[in-house]
Amino acid sequence: MLNNHNLIDRSPRTYRSAFTLVELLVVIAIIGVLVGLLLPAVQAAREAARRSTCLNNFKQVGVALHNFHSAMEHFPPGTEYRVPNAKSSCPFAPDPSSTKGSNFPGFGWGAYLLPYMEQTSIYNLLELEDLPSGQGDGVFLRNNPTDNWFVEAVVLDAFICPSEINTEKWVDMASNAGHFGVDGWDMPLSNMAGVADSRLGHCWLYQPRADGNGVLFNYSKINAGKITDGLSQTFIVGETTSAKGSDAKSVDVWVGSTWVTRGVNDVHHGINSAGSLPGGRDDSIDPLDGDGGNRHDEYNRENGFASWHPGGAHFLFADGSSRFLGEDTDQYVLCAYATRAFQETVSDGTASDSGVCGPPPAPGPGGR
Amino acid sequence: MSTLLSINQVSVGHASIGRASVLGAVLVLACCGCGNQNVLGKVVVEGLITLDGEPIPNGEIRFYPSGDTHGPVSGAPIKDGKYVAKGKGGVPIGTHHVDIRAFRADKNAAADPEGGPAEQYLPAKFNTETSLTATIEPSTTSLDFPLKSE
């Protein structure tokens, strides 16, 4: 003991230069706590940056839509899509002057915006009219002898929000073809969908309705004068996400929206609906497994407008402004913004009921 | 010297405990501000949905706010008759129209490039022309829907 003391007294430097274990642990603990405090703030700042990029993309699409309107005196068609199916009963009213055939899986609003988004070179490759019979079924099949197929593989970041989890940036459109990008019926991802209707954007599966009460529906040709609710009170485009599912052959695929075709939806689910991935879907219950290979059906009936941003999703209004709407937004407000001419009043977080809110009705008879 | 050191150590030990507890308190206080504030007033609702006594294997339930109830649409998938509406904090308190759909694959359908739509087989009175309503109280935790097809 005494010796020990002497030792200390003789060489105090050895003790000064070293940390004790307790001191070291305390320092580590403090650093750990500080990093723990800092990390959520850093992650929040990164998400804020992603959200800002997304908002900017929506704003740019709004500018492109208005440039289209200036040139053509109406907004682009939400999509021009019809595929015969014996089970389909969909209100269907294409432009009578259209020369397009009865089977026309035509392009969506995103394709029509290309010249107004500095993508003229891609647009010029597109064959927008139907092909003569014998040259492929509609415009999308991969053996199509036009350049369409190459264009349909182009990923446009202008339509994508950085919060999207689908890093492969493609979505599957049919199960009778290969996957992983530029093969078969896989199409480039888009995080934007036109707002077609307040309740029912699709009659069944993937066939969009041609009589939506919104702005971008099947064969729509809406100009600003027809939007009597007010351009700043009417949605034109909203944010969507993609989801992992499996096709009819049990191959993992991404399901979602694309700028090439279709790409319209309705607001009957609300934002981040209970069945959607960001909105609280429990993937152990009823994943996008197809229930017989109908994953698009499931996707459309479950997902609606959604995003991976915490607490809401972006919407572009017809006046070109884009806003972030919270997922607890009153459903009557969403319906009021989705319709173009129902004269709803929106005030103090709620809106008047115009009778087109609530459960989606059965699709009407007629059509094909 | 050694006494001094040991005192020093002890005091460092005390300080670290004190600091940790202060930080802990700060963290606890900070976390109190997080989480869903539930300003709307929502409750998690679960229950059993049967058609003529048989649980619905695969479907969906949606609560659409009605009357003076204002809030988002809520609901949940139905699996083997059970649902737990917990997404986005649950179902807003108030009155709702209830939309219940059940799906089954059409095994006899011809192959469709996209698989073909699933058949929704519940009568329209439970979904597209729903007469089902629900009143959610703050104390509601369970809500069963024994549906009769007749």
XYZ file of C-alpha atoms in Angstrom:
518
model
C 0.000 0.000 0.000
C 2.720 2.344 1.074
C 4.806 1.249 -1.868
C 1.968 1.922 -4.103
C 1.679 5.465 -2.799
C 5.314 5.988 -3.379
C 4.923 4.750 -6.897
C 2.175 7.235 -7.552
C 4.087 10.070 -6.065
C 7.122 9.242 -8.085
C 5.458 9.076 -11.472
C 2.240 11.099 -11.524
C 2.465 11.565 -15.294
C 1.349 8.009 -16.016
C -1.957 8.728 -14.290
C -2.505 12.109 -15.894
C -2.042 10.852 -19.417
C -4.650 8.064 -19.214
C -8.445 8.060 -18.978
C -10.095 5.790 -16.510
C -12.662 3.373 -17.781
C -15.495 5.308 -16.155
C -14.425 8.556 -17.768
C -14.229 6.867 -21.140
C -17.685 5.362 -20.768
C -19.124 8.698 -19.695
C -17.618 10.414 -22.751
C -18.946 7.694 -25.046
C -22.365 7.897 -23.447
C -22.482 11.667 -23.866
C -21.404 11.436 -27.498
C -23.968 8.713 -28.028
C -26.745 10.832 -26.568
C -25.715 13.850 -28.633
C -25.638 11.810 -31.851
C -28.974 10.310 -30.867
C -30.384 13.809 -30.519
C -28.837 14.962 -33.782
C -29.703 12.008 -36.016
C -33.488 12.536 -36.202
C -32.882 16.192 -37.016
C -30.505 15.250 -39.824
C -32.973 12.700 -41.202
C -35.768 15.252 -41.007
C -33.664 17.763 -42.895
C -32.943 15.186 -45.604
C -36.648 14.363 -45.920
C -37.433 18.082 -46.094
C -35.005 18.374 -49.006
C -36.639 15.421 -50.768
C -40.062 16.960 -50.212
C -38.843 20.247 -51.628
C -37.593 18.495 -54.786
C -40.944 16.760 -55.109
C -42.884 20.003 -54.692
C -40.689 21.571 -57.368
C -41.416 18.683 -59.767
C -45.145 19.214 -59.271
C -44.745 22.931 -59.885
C -42.868 22.256 -63.139
C -45.586 19.878 -64.315
C -48.085 22.640 -63.544
C -46.146 25.031 -65.782
C -46.020 22.392 -68.530
C -49.793 21.800 -68.250
C -50.436 25.516 -68.656
C -48.077 25.737 -71.613
C -50.037 22.878 -73.181
C -53.266 24.746 -72.416
C -51.923 27.931 -74.020
C -51.038 26.052 -77.186
C -54.036 23.690 -77.450
C -56.696 25.654 -75.532
C -57.466 22.689 -73.297
C -55.646 20.477 -70.809
C -54.286 17.193 -72.212
C -56.411 14.045 -72.083
C -55.883 12.203 -68.798
C -55.286 9.152 -70.926
C -56.687 7.608 -74.097
C -57.176 4.030 -73.162
C -59.539 1.284 -74.168
C -58.988 -2.417 -74.308
C -61.928 -4.667 -75.126
C -62.940 -7.049 -72.399
C -66.134 -9.051 -72.252
C -66.564 -8.357 -68.535
C -66.113 -4.630 -68.805
C -69.047 -2.295 -68.467
C -67.561 1.129 -68.476
C -69.071 4.470 -69.483
C -67.058 5.031 -72.558
C -67.278 8.008 -74.841
C -64.251 8.614 -77.027
C -63.983 11.533 -79.331
C -66.318 10.600 -82.240
C -63.855 12.151 -84.677
C -61.118 9.824 -83.453
C -59.637 7.574 -86.060
C -58.208 5.338 -83.392
C -59.325 1.749 -83.422
C -61.449 -0.045 -80.890
C -58.421 -1.479 -79.150
C -56.240 1.436 -78.194
C -54.047 1.355 -75.105
C -53.065 4.940 -75.836
C -50.865 7.387 -74.045
C -51.424 9.280 -70.814
C -51.234 12.989 -69.995
C -47.524 12.690 -69.176
C -46.719 11.733 -72.771
C -48.633 14.728 -74.138
C -46.671 17.052 -71.867
C -43.267 15.946 -73.184
C -42.838 18.829 -75.678
C -43.556 21.266 -72.858
C -40.993 19.668 -70.542
C -37.990 19.934 -72.870
C -38.416 16.313 -73.967
C -39.241 17.073 -77.599
C -36.738 14.526 -78.868
C -38.591 11.753 -77.052
C -41.999 13.068 -78.077
C -41.016 13.114 -81.741
C -40.353 9.373 -81.603
C -43.852 8.596 -80.337
C -46.474 7.148 -82.638
C -49.575 8.594 -81.003
C -52.114 7.182 -83.451
C -53.255 3.598 -83.554
C -51.400 1.296 -85.854
C -52.913 -0.518 -88.819
C -53.978 -4.023 -87.931
C -51.256 -6.593 -88.180
C -48.677 -4.234 -86.745
C -49.161 -5.161 -83.154
C -52.019 -4.870 -80.720
C -52.325 -1.194 -80.003
C -49.193 0.787 -79.401
C -47.457 -0.898 -76.520
C -46.432 -4.397 -77.431
C -42.739 -4.938 -77.603
C -42.847 -6.281 -81.144
C -44.325 -3.011 -82.234
C -42.350 -1.867 -85.247
C -42.270 1.767 -84.189
C -39.975 3.611 -81.839
C -42.659 3.649 -79.165
C -41.120 0.790 -77.345
C -37.821 2.585 -76.840
C -39.570 5.713 -75.653
C -41.629 3.751 -73.174
C -38.484 2.693 -71.354
C -37.368 6.257 -70.677
C -37.318 7.147 -66.984
C -38.145 10.827 -66.506
C -37.008 12.122 -63.121
C -39.361 15.069 -63.553
C -42.223 12.689 -62.680
C -40.466 11.032 -59.730
C -40.224 12.111 -56.099
C -36.958 11.193 -54.344
C -38.815 9.719 -51.348
C -40.068 6.854 -53.525
C -38.801 3.476 -52.326
C -38.931 1.894 -55.780
C -35.290 2.425 -56.689
C -35.646 0.314 -59.825
C -37.983 2.960 -61.238
C -40.223 0.671 -63.238
C -43.728 -0.675 -62.742
C -45.348 -3.761 -64.213
C -48.342 -3.349 -66.518
C -49.067 -6.945 -67.463
C -47.960 -10.396 -66.507
C -47.466 -11.943 -69.921
C -43.979 -10.552 -70.291
C -40.595 -10.217 -68.656
C -39.800 -7.898 -65.809
C -36.986 -5.749 -64.464
C -37.222 -2.699 -66.584
C -37.307 -2.436 -70.319
C -38.905 -5.709 -71.256
C -42.482 -6.726 -71.886
C -45.084 -4.428 -70.418
C -42.904 -2.836 -67.777
C -43.106 0.944 -67.850
C -41.088 3.720 -66.222
C -42.327 4.805 -62.812
C -44.176 8.060 -62.171
C -45.158 9.460 -58.770
C -47.898 11.567 -60.315
C -51.420 10.643 -61.331
C -54.112 12.841 -62.816
C -57.160 13.455 -60.598
C -59.966 11.925 -62.638
C -62.911 11.781 -60.262
C -63.980 12.210 -56.655
C -65.055 8.579 -56.238
C -64.516 6.329 -59.216
C -61.566 6.837 -61.545
C -61.597 3.287 -62.900
C -64.625 1.218 -63.775
C -62.885 -2.067 -63.288
C -59.290 -3.043 -63.014
C -57.302 -0.716 -65.221
C -60.007 0.688 -67.527
C -60.289 4.413 -66.689
C -63.720 6.047 -66.862
C -64.449 8.477 -69.646
C -66.916 10.591 -67.633
C -64.911 11.710 -64.603
C -65.952 14.794 -62.664
C -62.322 15.917 -62.358
C -59.953 17.338 -64.953
C -57.715 14.483 -66.182
C -59.822 11.402 -66.978
C -60.056 9.035 -69.929
C -60.450 11.020 -73.178
C -60.821 14.270 -71.221
C -60.550 17.583 -73.040
C -61.180 20.068 -70.253
C -60.325 23.739 -70.651
C -59.986 26.299 -67.888
C -63.455 27.704 -68.626
C -65.082 24.403 -67.688
C -63.431 24.436 -64.253
C -66.082 26.571 -62.609
C -65.063 25.602 -59.075
C -62.029 27.803 -59.670
C -58.596 26.799 -60.865
C -57.104 27.296 -57.398
C -59.868 25.094 -55.924
C -59.458 22.113 -58.242
C -56.909 19.326 -58.237
C -55.306 18.360 -61.500
C -52.475 16.014 -60.424
C -51.725 14.220 -57.158
C -48.906 12.169 -55.693
C -48.853 8.361 -55.761
C -46.421 5.677 -54.698
C -45.602 2.280 -56.101
C -45.831 -0.971 -54.168
C -44.254 -4.385 -54.332
C -46.586 -7.141 -55.400
C -46.393 -10.349 -57.346
C -47.743 -11.115 -60.775
C -49.895 -14.036 -61.893
C -46.770 -16.176 -62.123
C -45.746 -15.234 -58.546
C -42.824 -13.137 -59.711
C -42.124 -10.051 -57.595
C -43.116 -6.895 -59.466
C -43.551 -3.209 -58.745
C -47.082 -1.906 -59.251
C -47.841 1.771 -59.622
C -48.328 4.670 -61.994
C -46.395 5.476 -65.136
C -46.263 8.582 -67.296
C -46.687 6.479 -70.454
C -50.335 5.535 -70.108
C -53.302 5.477 -67.724
C -51.894 7.369 -64.752
C -55.199 8.688 -63.417
C -56.902 8.049 -60.093
C -59.666 9.246 -57.763
C -59.697 10.523 -54.181
C -62.221 8.147 -52.597
C -59.516 6.549 -50.441
C -58.350 9.861 -49.024
C -54.612 10.465 -48.668
C -52.410 7.573 -47.521
C -55.463 5.327 -47.368
C -55.733 2.661 -44.706
C -54.916 -0.002 -47.241
C -51.920 1.716 -48.798
C -48.325 1.078 -47.867
C -47.484 4.433 -46.302
C -50.935 4.701 -44.767
C -50.615 1.705 -42.539
C -50.999 -1.420 -44.615
C -49.855 -4.407 -42.654
C -48.096 -6.449 -45.274
C -48.712 -9.660 -43.410
C -52.414 -9.160 -44.159
C -53.512 -9.366 -47.757
C -50.347 -8.151 -49.427
C -50.523 -7.172 -53.075
C -50.539 -10.854 -53.829
C -53.035 -10.794 -56.620
C -55.801 -13.013 -55.247
C -55.658 -14.770 -58.572
C -53.305 -12.455 -60.338
C -55.218 -9.189 -60.276
C -52.657 -6.972 -58.589
C -53.606 -3.895 -60.636
C -57.150 -4.314 -59.435
C -55.894 -4.460 -55.870
C -53.518 -1.594 -56.360
C -56.201 0.669 -57.776
C -58.793 -0.202 -55.200
C -56.414 0.125 -52.265
C -53.816 2.748 -52.920
C -55.169 6.022 -54.205
C -53.088 9.121 -53.562
C -50.243 8.573 -51.145
C -46.623 9.407 -50.478
C -43.661 8.426 -48.355
C -43.379 11.935 -46.968
C -44.506 11.864 -43.346
C -48.133 12.879 -42.890
C -49.481 13.715 -46.326
C -48.966 14.051 -50.073
C -48.478 16.733 -52.723
C -51.224 17.948 -54.994
C -51.026 20.214 -58.006
C -53.970 22.540 -58.508
C -55.275 23.611 -61.889
C -53.910 27.140 -61.407
C -50.380 25.689 -61.353
C -49.826 25.946 -57.607
C -48.695 22.874 -55.704
C -49.445 22.202 -52.065
C -48.761 19.558 -49.433
C -52.031 18.241 -47.998
C -52.121 16.381 -44.688
C -53.437 12.827 -44.562
C -56.114 13.875 -42.046
C -57.633 16.297 -44.550
C -61.420 16.139 -44.378
C -62.814 13.842 -47.065
C -65.377 16.475 -48.169
C -62.486 18.875 -48.825
C -60.737 16.289 -51.005
C -63.962 15.696 -52.948
C -64.506 19.441 -53.355
C -60.997 19.868 -54.742
C -61.286 16.786 -56.973
C -64.421 17.978 -58.793
C -64.223 20.751 -61.357
C -67.797 22.076 -61.405
C -69.848 21.232 -58.308
C -69.659 24.650 -56.616
C -68.614 23.336 -53.205
C -67.539 25.836 -50.574
C -64.367 25.025 -48.692
C -64.025 26.750 -45.343
C -62.291 26.157 -42.048
C -60.987 22.695 -42.890
C -64.260 21.309 -44.175
C -66.445 21.590 -47.244
C -70.062 21.324 -48.295
C -71.346 17.945 -49.497
C -72.090 17.916 -53.196
C -73.321 14.333 -53.220
C -70.274 12.920 -54.988
C -68.345 12.003 -51.862
C -68.326 8.649 -50.079
C -68.225 5.051 -51.246
C -67.567 4.653 -54.969
C -70.764 3.787 -56.846
C -71.161 0.860 -59.192
C -69.898 1.720 -62.660
C -72.746 2.594 -64.955
C -73.940 0.427 -67.826
C -72.987 0.938 -71.422
C -69.721 1.264 -73.156
C -67.606 -1.728 -73.787
C -2.762 12.502 -4.480
C -4.546 9.221 -4.664
C -7.240 10.505 -2.311
C -7.617 13.530 -4.476
C -7.894 11.365 -7.559
C -10.435 9.077 -6.042
C -12.514 12.043 -4.902
C -12.188 13.411 -8.362
C -13.345 10.147 -9.843
C -16.292 9.919 -7.546
C -17.318 13.428 -8.298
C -17.001 12.739 -12.040
C -19.143 9.682 -11.503
C -21.796 11.724 -9.718
C -21.693 14.393 -12.367
C -22.147 11.849 -15.129
C -25.089 10.317 -13.355
C -26.546 13.759 -12.865
C -25.903 14.716 -16.469
C -27.354 11.494 -17.758
C -30.477 11.961 -15.715
C -30.841 15.548 -16.955
C -30.380 14.366 -20.531
C -32.797 11.548 -19.897
C -35.342 13.998 -18.608
C -34.811 16.210 -21.649
C -35.273 13.212 -23.927
C -38.431 12.142 -22.146
C -39.781 15.680 -22.368
C -38.815 15.897 -26.054
C -40.580 12.627 -26.810
C -43.732 13.888 -25.098
C -44.053 16.361 -27.951
C -43.821 13.648 -30.591
C -46.378 11.160 -31.750
C -49.859 11.530 -33.056
C -51.621 14.355 -31.305
C -54.975 12.879 -32.361
C -56.567 16.309 -32.521
C -59.382 14.772 -34.541
C -60.161 12.174 -31.927
C -59.686 8.712 -33.385
C -60.009 5.258 -31.931
C -58.627 1.954 -33.115
C -61.577 -0.308 -33.943
C -61.457 -4.024 -34.602
C -64.063 -6.644 -35.225
C -65.422 -9.656 -37.038
C -67.216 -9.512 -40.387
C -69.309 -12.469 -41.469
C -71.603 -13.179 -44.396
C -74.443 -15.498 -43.327
C -72.315 -16.615 -40.412
C -69.192 -17.378 -42.428
C -66.122 -15.122 -41.968
C -65.197 -13.169 -45.113
C -61.818 -14.558 -46.244
C -60.548 -11.534 -48.171
C -61.990 -8.049 -48.350
C -61.958 -4.477 -47.265
C -63.871 -2.226 -44.903
C -64.025 1.552 -45.211
C -65.561 4.146 -42.898
C -66.711 7.286 -44.742
C -67.473 10.225 -42.420
C -71.125 11.251 -42.686
C -73.313 14.056 -41.390
C -71.486 16.430 -39.093
C -68.482 14.143 -38.766
C -65.490 15.577 -40.533
C -62.285 13.692 -41.066
C -60.453 11.342 -43.389
C -61.686 8.023 -44.757
C -60.441 5.150 -42.626
C -60.624 1.390 -42.705
C -58.639 -1.782 -42.999
C -58.212 -4.951 -45.011
C -60.323 -7.918 -43.917
C -58.544 -11.235 -43.589
C -60.377 -14.367 -42.436
C -63.214 -12.210 -41.159
C -61.082 -9.994 -38.950
C -60.147 -6.359 -39.374
C -58.186 -3.889 -37.253
C -58.716 -0.278 -38.348
C -55.535 1.196 -36.947
C -54.045 2.974 -39.968
C -53.461 6.716 -39.474
C -54.508 6.429 -35.823
C -57.828 4.662 -36.338
C -61.398 5.711 -37.115
C -62.521 9.321 -36.433
C -65.095 9.605 -33.656
C -68.572 10.275 -35.049
C -70.981 8.804 -37.589
C -69.897 6.958 -40.717
C -71.203 5.210 -43.790
C -69.620 1.764 -43.867
C -68.534 0.149 -47.125
C -67.652 -3.552 -47.005
C -66.345 -5.394 -50.034
C -65.239 -8.990 -50.391
C -63.169 -10.340 -53.238
C -62.578 -13.704 -54.815
C -60.640 -14.621 -57.892
C -62.593 -15.924 -60.848
C -60.912 -19.259 -61.398
C -62.786 -19.883 -64.659
C -61.866 -16.606 -66.283
C -59.861 -16.672 -69.461
C -56.257 -15.628 -69.066
C -55.993 -11.866 -69.129
C -52.708 -10.043 -69.720
C -53.159 -8.364 -66.356
C -54.745 -11.260 -64.520
C -58.308 -10.038 -64.717
C -60.293 -8.301 -61.997
C -61.253 -10.066 -58.805
C -64.962 -10.527 -58.341
C -66.610 -8.430 -55.648
C -69.412 -10.694 -54.434
C -71.159 -8.861 -51.586
C -74.572 -7.323 -52.366
C -74.620 -3.623 -53.298
C -76.445 -2.761 -50.051
C -73.146 -3.239 -48.229
C -70.955 -1.164 -50.548
C -71.924 0.830 -53.639
C -75.413 1.566 -52.244
C -74.505 1.033 -48.628
C -77.124 1.177 -45.895
C -74.586 0.219 -43.225
C -73.756 2.907 -40.726
C -71.548 3.048 -37.671
C -71.346 5.434 -34.746
C -67.894 5.559 -33.233
C -67.744 6.678 -29.593
C -64.507 7.479 -27.763
C -65.021 4.206 -25.884
C -65.591 2.071 -28.999
C -63.011 -0.679 -29.414
C -64.896 -3.414 -31.199
C -67.499 -3.373 -33.949
C -68.767 -6.554 -35.616
C -70.763 -6.690 -38.845
C -72.826 -9.884 -39.190
C -74.050 -9.459 -42.773
C -77.058 -11.302 -44.171
C -77.148 -11.784 -47.923
C -80.824 -12.829 -48.380
